PDB file of C-alpha atoms in Angstrom:
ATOM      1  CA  UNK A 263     -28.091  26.927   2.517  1.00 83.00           C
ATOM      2  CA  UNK A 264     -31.434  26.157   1.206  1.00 87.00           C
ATOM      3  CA  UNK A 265     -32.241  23.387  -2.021  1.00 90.00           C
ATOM      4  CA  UNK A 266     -32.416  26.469  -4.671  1.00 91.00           C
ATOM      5  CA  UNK A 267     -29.316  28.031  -3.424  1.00 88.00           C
ATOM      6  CA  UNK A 268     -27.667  24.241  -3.160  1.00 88.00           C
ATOM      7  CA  UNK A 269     -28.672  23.708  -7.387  1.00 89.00           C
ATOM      8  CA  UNK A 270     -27.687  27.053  -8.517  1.00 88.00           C
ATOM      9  CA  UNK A 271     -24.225  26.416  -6.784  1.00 87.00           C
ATOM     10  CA  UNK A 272     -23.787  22.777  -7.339  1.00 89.00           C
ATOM     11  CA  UNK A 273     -25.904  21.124 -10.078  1.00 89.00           C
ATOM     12  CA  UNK A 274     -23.993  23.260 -12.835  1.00 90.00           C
ATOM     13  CA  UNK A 275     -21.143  21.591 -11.328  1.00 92.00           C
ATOM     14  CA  UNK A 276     -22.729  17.810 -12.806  1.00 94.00           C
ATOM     15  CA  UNK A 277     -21.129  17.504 -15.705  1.00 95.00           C
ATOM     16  CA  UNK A 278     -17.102  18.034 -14.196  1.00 94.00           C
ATOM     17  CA  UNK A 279     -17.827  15.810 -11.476  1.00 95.00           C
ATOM     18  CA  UNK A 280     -18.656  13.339 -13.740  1.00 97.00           C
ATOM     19  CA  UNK A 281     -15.589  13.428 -15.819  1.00 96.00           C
ATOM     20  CA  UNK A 282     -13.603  13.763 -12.943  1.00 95.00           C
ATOM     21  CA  UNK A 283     -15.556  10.261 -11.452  1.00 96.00           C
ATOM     22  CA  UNK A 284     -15.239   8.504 -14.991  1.00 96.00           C
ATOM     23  CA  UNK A 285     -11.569   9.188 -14.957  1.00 95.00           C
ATOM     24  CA  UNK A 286     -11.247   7.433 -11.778  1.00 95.00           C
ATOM     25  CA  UNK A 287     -13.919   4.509 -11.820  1.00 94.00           C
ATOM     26  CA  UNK A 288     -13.400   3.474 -16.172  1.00 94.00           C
ATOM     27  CA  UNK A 289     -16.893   2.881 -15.238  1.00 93.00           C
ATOM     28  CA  UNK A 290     -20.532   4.398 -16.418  1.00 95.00           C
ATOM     29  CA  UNK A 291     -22.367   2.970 -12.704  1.00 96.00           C
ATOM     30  CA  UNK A 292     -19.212   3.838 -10.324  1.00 95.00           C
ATOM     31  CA  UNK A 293     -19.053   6.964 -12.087  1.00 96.00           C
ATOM     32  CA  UNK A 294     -22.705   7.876 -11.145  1.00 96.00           C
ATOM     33  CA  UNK A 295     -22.742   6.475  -7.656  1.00 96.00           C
ATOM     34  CA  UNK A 296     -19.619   8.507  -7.083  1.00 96.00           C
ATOM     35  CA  UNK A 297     -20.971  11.603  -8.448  1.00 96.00           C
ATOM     36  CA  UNK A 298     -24.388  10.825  -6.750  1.00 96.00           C
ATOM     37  CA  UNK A 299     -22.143  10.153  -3.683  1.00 95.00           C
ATOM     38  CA  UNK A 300     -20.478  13.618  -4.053  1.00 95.00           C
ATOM     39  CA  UNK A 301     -23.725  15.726  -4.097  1.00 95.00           C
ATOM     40  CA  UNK A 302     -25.177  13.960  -0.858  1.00 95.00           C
ATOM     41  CA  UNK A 303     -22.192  14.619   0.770  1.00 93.00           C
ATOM     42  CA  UNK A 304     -22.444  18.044   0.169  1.00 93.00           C
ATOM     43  CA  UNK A 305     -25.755  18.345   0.679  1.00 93.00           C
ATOM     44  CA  UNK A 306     -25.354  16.846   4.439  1.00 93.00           C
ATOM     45  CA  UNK A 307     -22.459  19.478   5.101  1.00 92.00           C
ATOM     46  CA  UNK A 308     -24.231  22.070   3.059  1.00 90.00           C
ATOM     47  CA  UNK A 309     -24.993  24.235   6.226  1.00 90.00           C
ATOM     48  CA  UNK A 310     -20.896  24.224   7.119  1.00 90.00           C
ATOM     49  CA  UNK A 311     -19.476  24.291   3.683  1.00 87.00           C
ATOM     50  CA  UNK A 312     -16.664  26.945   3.008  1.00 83.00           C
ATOM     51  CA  UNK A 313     -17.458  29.914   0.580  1.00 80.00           C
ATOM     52  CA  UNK A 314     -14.923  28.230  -1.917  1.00 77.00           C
ATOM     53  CA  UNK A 315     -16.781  25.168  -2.171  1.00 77.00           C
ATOM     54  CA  UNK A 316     -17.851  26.036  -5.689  1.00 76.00           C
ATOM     55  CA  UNK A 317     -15.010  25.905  -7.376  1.00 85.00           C
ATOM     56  CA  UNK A 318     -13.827  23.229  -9.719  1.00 89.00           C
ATOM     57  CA  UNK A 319     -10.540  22.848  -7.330  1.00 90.00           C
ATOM     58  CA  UNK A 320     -12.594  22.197  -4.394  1.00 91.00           C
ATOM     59  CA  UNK A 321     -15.320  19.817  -6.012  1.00 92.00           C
ATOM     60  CA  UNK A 322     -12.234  18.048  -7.531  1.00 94.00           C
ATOM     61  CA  UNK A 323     -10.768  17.008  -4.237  1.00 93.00           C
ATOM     62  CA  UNK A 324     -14.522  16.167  -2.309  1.00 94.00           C
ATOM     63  CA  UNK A 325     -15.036  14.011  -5.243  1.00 96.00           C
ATOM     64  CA  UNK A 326     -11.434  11.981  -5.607  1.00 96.00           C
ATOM     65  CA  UNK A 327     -11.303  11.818  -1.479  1.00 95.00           C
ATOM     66  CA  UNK A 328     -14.490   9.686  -1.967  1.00 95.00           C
ATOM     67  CA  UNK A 329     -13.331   7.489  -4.623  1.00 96.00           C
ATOM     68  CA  UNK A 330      -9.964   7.167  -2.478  1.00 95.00           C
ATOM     69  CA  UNK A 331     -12.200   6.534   1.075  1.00 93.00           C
ATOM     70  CA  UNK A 332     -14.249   3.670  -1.228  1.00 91.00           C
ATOM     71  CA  UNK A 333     -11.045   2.020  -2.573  1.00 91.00           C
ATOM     72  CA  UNK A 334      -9.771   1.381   0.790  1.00 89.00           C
ATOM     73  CA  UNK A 335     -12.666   0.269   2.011  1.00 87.00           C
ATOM     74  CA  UNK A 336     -12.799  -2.066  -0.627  1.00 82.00           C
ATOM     75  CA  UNK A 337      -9.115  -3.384   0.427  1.00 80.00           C
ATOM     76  CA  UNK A 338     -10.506  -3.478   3.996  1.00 73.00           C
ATOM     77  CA  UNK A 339     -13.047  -6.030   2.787  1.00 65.00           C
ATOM     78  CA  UNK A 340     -10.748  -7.543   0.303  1.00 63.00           C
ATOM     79  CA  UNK A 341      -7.998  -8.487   3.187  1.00 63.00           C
ATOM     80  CA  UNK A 342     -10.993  -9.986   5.709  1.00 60.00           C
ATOM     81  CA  UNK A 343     -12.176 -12.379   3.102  1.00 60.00           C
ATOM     82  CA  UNK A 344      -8.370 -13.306   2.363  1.00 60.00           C
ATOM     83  CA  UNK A 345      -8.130 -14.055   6.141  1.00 59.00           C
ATOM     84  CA  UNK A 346     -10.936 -16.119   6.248  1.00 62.00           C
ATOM     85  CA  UNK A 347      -9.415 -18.223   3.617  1.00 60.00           C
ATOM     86  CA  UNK A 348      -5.416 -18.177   4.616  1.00 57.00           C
ATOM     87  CA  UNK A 349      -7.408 -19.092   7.992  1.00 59.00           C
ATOM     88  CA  UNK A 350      -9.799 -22.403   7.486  1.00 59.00           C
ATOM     89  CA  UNK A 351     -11.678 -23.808  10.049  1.00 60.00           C
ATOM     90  CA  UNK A 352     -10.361 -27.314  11.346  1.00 61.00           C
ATOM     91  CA  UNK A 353     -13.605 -29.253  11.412  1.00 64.00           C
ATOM     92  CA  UNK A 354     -11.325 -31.712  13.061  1.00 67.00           C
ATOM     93  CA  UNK A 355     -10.420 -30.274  16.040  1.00 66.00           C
ATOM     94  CA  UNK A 356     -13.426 -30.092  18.572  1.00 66.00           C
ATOM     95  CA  UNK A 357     -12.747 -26.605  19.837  1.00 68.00           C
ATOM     96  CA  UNK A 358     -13.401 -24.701  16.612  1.00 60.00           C
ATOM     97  CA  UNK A 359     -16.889 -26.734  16.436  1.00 56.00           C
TER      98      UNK A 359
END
């Protein structure tokens, strides 16, 4: 798929996927990343993408998967920095020096 075909198929698309991100993030910045997010993704797999991958069902799930794939990576990161802390060093024992 080439860039004209890509915006005649997708950037029409623009202003869904940002509802759809909005609804999920509260949030004007998340909402853009996500829906700038969204595009590149299907701009990378634009050479593989199923015929159907213009409709507002299929846009709809690319777009929530990706808010769902940030939000546990965000818990991933979360739970690391709560180990660090349920875990302090013990500047008093020689080994962890």
């Amino acid at each position: 798929m080439d860039a004209v075909e890509f915006k005649k198929r997708y950037l029409q698309q623009h202003k869904l996927l940002y509802r759809i991100a909005w609804s999920l993030t509260q949030n004007v910045q998340d909402a853009e990343d996500l829906v700038q997010d969204t595009y590149l993704r299907l701009w990378q797999k634009r050479d593989i993408l199923p015929p159907e991958s213009g409709t507002d069902a299929y846009l709809n799930t690319v777009i929530k998967n990706l808010f769902y794939d940030r939000q546990r990576r965000m818990q991933i990161d979360t739970r690391a920095d709560i180990d660090k802390v349920a875990h302090p060093v013990d500047y008093d024992n020689p080994e962890n020096l």
